[in-house]
Amino acid sequence: MNYTYTQRANLCTNPTAVKLLQLMDQKQTNLCIAADVISKNQLLKIADELGDEICILKTHIDILEDFDMDTVIQLDRLSEKHNFLLFEDRKFADIGNTVKHQYQDGIYHIADWAHITNAHTVPGPGIITGLKEVGLHKGRGLLLLAEMSSAGTLAKNEYTAETLEMAKNNKDFVIGFITMRQLIDDPCFINLTPGVQLAVGTDNLGQQYNTPEKVIKENNSDVIIVGRGIYEAQDPIAEAKKYRTAGWQAYLAKLS
Ligand code: 5BU
């Protein structure tokens, strides 16, 4: 059975998962923008101009050439102004003790502003325990990389299956997956899928694209992550509206 995002919110406990599922239905959007730009002004412009179209703004905060703490103060204000969540796509991949520091310390203090972050499971479950020590009491949510969108990815078969088990054992903090499709029929795990454009295709570095319809309706994912398809368009706002409509129509079609 396909629940609405709101019905799923009522079944979940992690506050970030609840907030995300609720705001998707409220705003009628399952679009996450991957704002992979390298200047603070470009990033804040995207957040303000596209904020009303999206449920999540995904950052790679370490690609900014002029990062300062004001960047994340402004991002936080924009996330409140436009009602979207901040997802730092940090892809943690070290032992628990190291990722704790990477999550809360250093220059970026990710845990202080990113509602959502993500991790590889290659180190084993200690990575989740470490991140949880920092993020759980702040109400943050973690996504595990169960699959990747790139050609030749090793995240498949047993690796993916073990990742699902780690998620099930940490349901207070793990709110879902980066994945190409729904992998477990559990309404509290939210599936986010990168590698989305309006036409199927590839880039020249291994990225593979599927359409919003395929991702949301056929593969039963929940959120489309779109980067270059939007921010490299001539009119990014108009393009974001197209992706938003395509993603939302696919969700409504799946429900009916
Ligand atoms: P694109 O411009 O739409 O191709 O950007 C995709 C974004 O999603 C980019 O920020 C990647 O780092 C991110 N991504 C991905 O493409 N594939 C993956 O498997 C994961 C993240 Br995990």
Short mmCIF file of C-alpha atoms and ligand atoms in Angstrom, two decimals:
data_model
loop_
_atom_site.label_atom_id
_atom_site.label_comp_id
_atom_site.label_asym_id
_atom_site.label_seq_id
_atom_site.Cartn_x
_atom_site.Cartn_y
_atom_site.Cartn_z
CA MET A 1 0.00 0.00 0.00
CA ASN A 2 1.18 3.52 -0.76
CA TYR A 3 0.84 5.90 2.18
CA THR A 4 0.87 9.65 1.69
CA TYR A 5 3.91 11.47 3.03
CA THR A 6 1.71 12.85 5.84
CA GLN A 7 0.41 9.42 6.81
CA ARG A 8 4.00 8.27 6.99
CA ALA A 9 4.96 11.28 9.15
CA ASN A 10 2.37 10.14 11.69
CA LEU A 11 4.10 6.75 11.97
CA CYS A 12 7.66 8.04 12.49
CA THR A 13 9.50 9.36 15.52
CA ASN A 14 12.71 11.03 14.29
CA PRO A 15 11.81 14.76 14.26
CA THR A 16 13.66 15.45 11.01
CA ALA A 17 11.87 12.60 9.24
CA VAL A 18 8.52 13.86 10.55
CA LYS A 19 9.25 17.43 9.49
CA LEU A 20 10.40 16.40 6.02
CA LEU A 21 7.42 14.16 5.31
CA GLN A 22 5.00 16.82 6.54
CA LEU A 23 6.51 19.67 4.61
CA MET A 24 6.56 17.68 1.37
CA ASP A 25 2.78 17.35 1.47
CA GLN A 26 2.29 20.92 2.73
CA LYS A 27 4.42 22.44 -0.03
CA GLN A 28 3.55 19.79 -2.60
CA THR A 29 7.12 19.11 -3.57
CA ASN A 30 9.45 16.12 -3.49
CA LEU A 31 12.27 18.01 -5.18
CA CYS A 32 15.72 18.33 -3.59
CA ILE A 33 18.12 20.71 -5.31
CA ALA A 34 21.80 19.74 -5.37
CA ALA A 35 23.34 23.22 -5.16
CA ASP A 36 26.84 22.29 -6.29
CA VAL A 37 28.19 25.81 -6.75
CA ILE A 38 31.49 27.09 -5.44
CA SER A 39 30.65 30.57 -4.11
CA LYS A 40 28.63 31.64 -1.10
CA ASN A 41 26.64 34.19 -3.10
CA GLN A 42 25.68 31.64 -5.76
CA LEU A 43 24.60 29.19 -3.07
CA LEU A 44 22.49 31.73 -1.17
CA LYS A 45 20.95 32.94 -4.44
CA ILE A 46 19.85 29.40 -5.31
CA ALA A 47 18.48 28.89 -1.79
CA ASP A 48 16.43 32.09 -1.95
CA GLU A 49 15.27 31.88 -5.56
CA LEU A 50 14.42 28.17 -5.59
CA GLY A 51 13.47 27.84 -1.92
CA ASP A 52 9.71 27.78 -2.56
CA GLU A 53 10.01 24.91 -5.06
CA ILE A 54 11.98 22.45 -2.92
CA CYS A 55 11.70 20.26 0.18
CA ILE A 56 15.50 19.99 0.67
CA LEU A 57 18.55 22.01 -0.28
CA LYS A 58 21.53 19.68 -0.60
CA THR A 59 24.99 21.15 -0.10
CA HIS A 60 28.61 20.14 -0.57
CA ILE A 61 29.74 22.83 1.85
CA ASP A 62 33.45 21.99 1.34
CA ILE A 63 33.40 23.05 -2.33
CA LEU A 64 32.75 26.70 -1.42
CA GLU A 65 35.81 28.85 -2.03
CA ASP A 66 34.63 31.58 0.35
CA PHE A 67 32.92 29.61 3.13
CA ASP A 68 32.38 31.41 6.42
CA MET A 69 30.02 30.76 9.32
CA ASP A 70 27.74 33.51 8.00
CA THR A 71 27.05 31.20 5.03
CA VAL A 72 25.31 28.67 7.25
CA ILE A 73 23.59 31.36 9.33
CA GLN A 74 22.08 32.72 6.10
CA LEU A 75 21.22 29.22 4.85
CA ASP A 76 19.46 28.50 8.12
CA ARG A 77 17.40 31.71 7.81
CA LEU A 78 16.47 30.86 4.23
CA SER A 79 15.46 27.34 5.26
CA GLU A 80 13.03 28.91 7.75
CA LYS A 81 11.83 31.57 5.32
CA HIS A 82 11.02 29.05 2.57
CA ASN A 83 10.40 25.97 4.74
CA PHE A 84 12.96 23.51 3.41
CA LEU A 85 15.54 21.31 5.14
CA LEU A 86 19.32 21.46 4.78
CA PHE A 87 21.16 18.27 3.77
CA GLU A 88 24.95 18.29 3.85
CA ASP A 89 26.01 15.53 1.46
CA ARG A 90 29.18 14.81 3.46
CA LYS A 91 29.30 11.05 2.82
CA PHE A 92 31.15 10.25 6.05
CA ALA A 93 33.27 7.12 5.69
CA ASP A 94 35.62 6.74 8.70
CA ILE A 95 35.56 5.09 12.13
CA GLY A 96 33.06 6.34 14.68
CA ASN A 97 35.49 8.48 16.69
CA THR A 98 36.76 10.34 13.61
CA VAL A 99 33.36 10.99 12.05
CA LYS A 100 32.14 12.43 15.35
CA HIS A 101 34.76 15.16 15.02
CA GLN A 102 34.14 15.64 11.32
CA TYR A 103 30.43 16.04 12.05
CA GLN A 104 30.64 18.52 14.93
CA ASP A 105 34.05 20.21 14.75
CA GLY A 106 36.47 21.54 12.13
CA ILE A 107 35.54 24.58 10.06
CA TYR A 108 32.04 23.53 9.09
CA HIS A 109 30.32 22.38 12.32
CA ILE A 110 27.93 20.39 10.15
CA ALA A 111 25.82 19.07 13.02
CA ASP A 112 24.94 22.62 14.08
CA TRP A 113 23.09 23.52 10.89
CA ALA A 114 22.48 20.49 8.63
CA HIS A 115 19.19 18.79 9.47
CA ILE A 116 20.30 15.78 7.42
CA THR A 117 23.65 14.27 6.54
CA ASN A 118 24.71 10.93 5.07
CA ALA A 119 27.28 8.18 5.47
CA HIS A 120 28.85 5.25 3.68
CA THR A 121 28.50 1.97 5.57
CA VAL A 122 31.89 0.57 4.54
CA PRO A 123 33.35 1.02 8.07
CA GLY A 124 30.51 -0.97 9.70
CA PRO A 125 27.89 0.18 12.23
CA GLY A 126 30.37 2.12 14.40
CA ILE A 127 30.07 5.00 11.94
CA ILE A 128 26.38 5.29 12.76
CA THR A 129 27.03 5.07 16.52
CA GLY A 130 29.61 7.87 16.30
CA LEU A 131 27.41 10.20 14.25
CA LYS A 132 24.44 9.42 16.46
CA GLU A 133 26.32 10.53 19.59
CA VAL A 134 26.51 13.97 18.04
CA GLY A 135 23.29 14.24 16.06
CA LEU A 136 20.55 12.36 17.86
CA HIS A 137 19.97 14.78 20.72
CA LYS A 138 19.88 17.64 18.23
CA GLY A 139 17.05 15.86 16.41
CA ARG A 140 19.13 15.34 13.24
CA GLY A 141 18.63 12.55 10.70
CA LEU A 142 21.11 10.32 8.87
CA LEU A 143 20.81 8.79 5.41
CA LEU A 144 22.83 5.69 4.55
CA LEU A 145 24.21 5.20 1.07
CA ALA A 146 22.55 1.93 0.11
CA GLU A 147 23.16 2.45 -3.61
CA MET A 148 24.84 5.08 -5.78
CA SER A 149 23.88 6.53 -9.14
CA SER A 150 27.30 6.17 -10.73
CA ALA A 151 28.29 3.46 -13.21
CA GLY A 152 30.24 0.56 -11.71
CA THR A 153 29.28 1.36 -8.11
CA LEU A 154 30.24 -1.28 -5.56
CA ALA A 155 27.22 -0.44 -3.41
CA LYS A 156 25.09 -3.40 -4.48
CA ASN A 157 24.05 -6.93 -3.48
CA GLU A 158 25.40 -7.92 -0.06
CA TYR A 159 26.70 -4.40 0.66
CA THR A 160 23.24 -2.96 0.10
CA ALA A 161 21.59 -5.73 2.14
CA GLU A 162 23.95 -5.17 5.08
CA THR A 163 23.28 -1.43 4.87
CA LEU A 164 19.54 -2.05 5.27
CA GLU A 165 20.23 -4.14 8.38
CA MET A 166 22.32 -1.33 9.90
CA ALA A 167 19.45 1.08 9.24
CA LYS A 168 16.90 -1.22 10.88
CA ASN A 169 19.12 -1.41 13.98
CA ASN A 170 19.30 2.40 14.22
CA LYS A 171 15.79 3.57 13.43
CA ASP A 172 15.95 6.43 15.93
CA PHE A 173 18.62 8.22 13.88
CA VAL A 174 18.67 6.67 10.39
CA ILE A 175 15.80 8.26 8.46
CA GLY A 176 16.38 6.64 5.11
CA PHE A 177 18.66 6.00 2.19
CA ILE A 178 20.39 7.34 -0.84
CA THR A 179 19.19 4.73 -3.27
CA MET A 180 17.94 4.28 -6.80
CA ARG A 181 14.69 2.63 -5.63
CA GLN A 182 12.67 1.70 -2.56
CA LEU A 183 14.51 -1.21 -0.93
CA ILE A 184 12.48 -1.86 2.23
CA ASP A 185 8.73 -1.50 2.66
CA ASP A 186 8.97 0.59 5.84
CA PRO A 187 7.13 3.95 5.82
CA CYS A 188 9.68 5.59 8.13
CA PHE A 189 12.62 5.15 5.78
CA ILE A 190 12.71 7.98 3.25
CA ASN A 191 14.36 7.22 -0.10
CA LEU A 192 16.28 9.96 -1.90
CA THR A 193 17.51 9.39 -5.43
CA PRO A 194 20.26 11.34 -7.22
CA GLY A 195 20.98 11.06 -10.93
CA VAL A 196 17.75 12.66 -12.11
CA GLN A 197 17.13 14.68 -15.27
CA LEU A 198 14.11 15.14 -17.53
CA ALA A 199 15.72 12.81 -20.08
CA VAL A 200 17.55 9.53 -19.45
CA GLY A 201 21.32 9.91 -20.06
CA THR A 202 24.81 10.11 -18.59
CA ASP A 203 27.54 12.68 -18.05
CA ASN A 204 31.15 12.00 -19.06
CA LEU A 205 32.25 10.99 -15.53
CA GLY A 206 29.99 8.04 -14.83
CA GLN A 207 26.82 9.77 -13.61
CA GLN A 208 23.64 8.02 -14.84
CA TYR A 209 20.30 9.83 -15.14
CA ASN A 210 16.74 8.60 -14.81
CA THR A 211 13.55 10.64 -15.16
CA PRO A 212 11.39 11.82 -12.22
CA GLU A 213 8.56 9.50 -13.37
CA LYS A 214 10.81 6.44 -13.39
CA VAL A 215 12.36 7.26 -10.01
CA ILE A 216 9.17 8.14 -8.09
CA LYS A 217 6.53 6.01 -9.77
CA GLU A 218 8.30 2.91 -11.06
CA ASN A 219 11.15 2.68 -8.54
CA ASN A 220 8.99 3.92 -5.66
CA SER A 221 11.54 6.41 -4.36
CA ASP A 222 10.39 9.50 -2.43
CA VAL A 223 12.64 12.44 -3.26
CA ILE A 224 14.36 13.39 -6.52
CA ILE A 225 17.78 15.04 -6.21
CA VAL A 226 18.53 17.33 -9.16
CA GLY A 227 21.67 19.39 -9.66
CA ARG A 228 22.92 20.40 -13.09
CA GLY A 229 19.53 19.75 -14.68
CA ILE A 230 18.34 22.83 -12.80
CA TYR A 231 21.23 25.15 -11.92
CA GLU A 232 22.82 24.93 -15.38
CA ALA A 233 19.52 25.70 -17.14
CA GLN A 234 19.01 29.09 -18.77
CA ASP A 235 16.14 29.77 -16.40
CA PRO A 236 16.73 27.72 -13.22
CA ILE A 237 13.47 28.83 -11.56
CA ALA A 238 11.37 27.72 -14.55
CA GLU A 239 13.33 24.49 -14.76
CA ALA A 240 12.90 23.79 -11.04
CA LYS A 241 9.14 24.21 -11.48
CA LYS A 242 9.23 21.59 -14.27
CA TYR A 243 11.05 19.06 -12.08
CA ARG A 244 8.80 19.85 -9.14
CA THR A 245 5.68 19.25 -11.22
CA ALA A 246 7.09 16.05 -12.75
CA GLY A 247 8.07 14.68 -9.33
CA TRP A 248 4.75 15.63 -7.75
CA GLN A 249 2.62 14.24 -10.58
CA ALA A 250 4.53 10.96 -10.35
CA TYR A 251 3.81 10.81 -6.59
CA LEU A 252 0.09 11.52 -7.13
CA ALA A 253 -0.07 8.91 -9.90
CA LYS A 254 1.53 6.36 -7.56
CA LEU A 255 -1.04 7.10 -4.84
CA SER A 256 -4.07 6.80 -7.09
P1 5BU B 1 23.76 16.22 -10.81
O1 5BU B 1 24.31 17.54 -11.25
O2 5BU B 1 22.22 16.19 -10.82
O3 5BU B 1 24.36 15.04 -11.51
O4 5BU B 1 24.19 16.15 -9.26
C1 5BU B 1 23.92 15.05 -8.46
C2 5BU B 1 24.26 15.35 -7.01
O5 5BU B 1 23.97 14.21 -6.21
C3 5BU B 1 25.71 15.69 -6.74
O6 5BU B 1 25.74 16.64 -5.69
C4 5BU B 1 26.33 14.39 -6.29
O7 5BU B 1 27.38 14.58 -5.37
C5 5BU B 1 25.15 13.73 -5.59
N1 5BU B 1 25.17 12.26 -5.66
C6 5BU B 1 25.09 11.55 -6.84
O8 5BU B 1 25.02 12.12 -7.91
N2 5BU B 1 25.07 10.18 -6.82
C7 5BU B 1 25.16 9.46 -5.67
O9 5BU B 1 25.10 8.23 -5.70
C8 5BU B 1 25.24 10.22 -4.47
C9 5BU B 1 25.23 11.58 -4.48
BR1 5BU B 1 25.33 9.32 -2.87
#
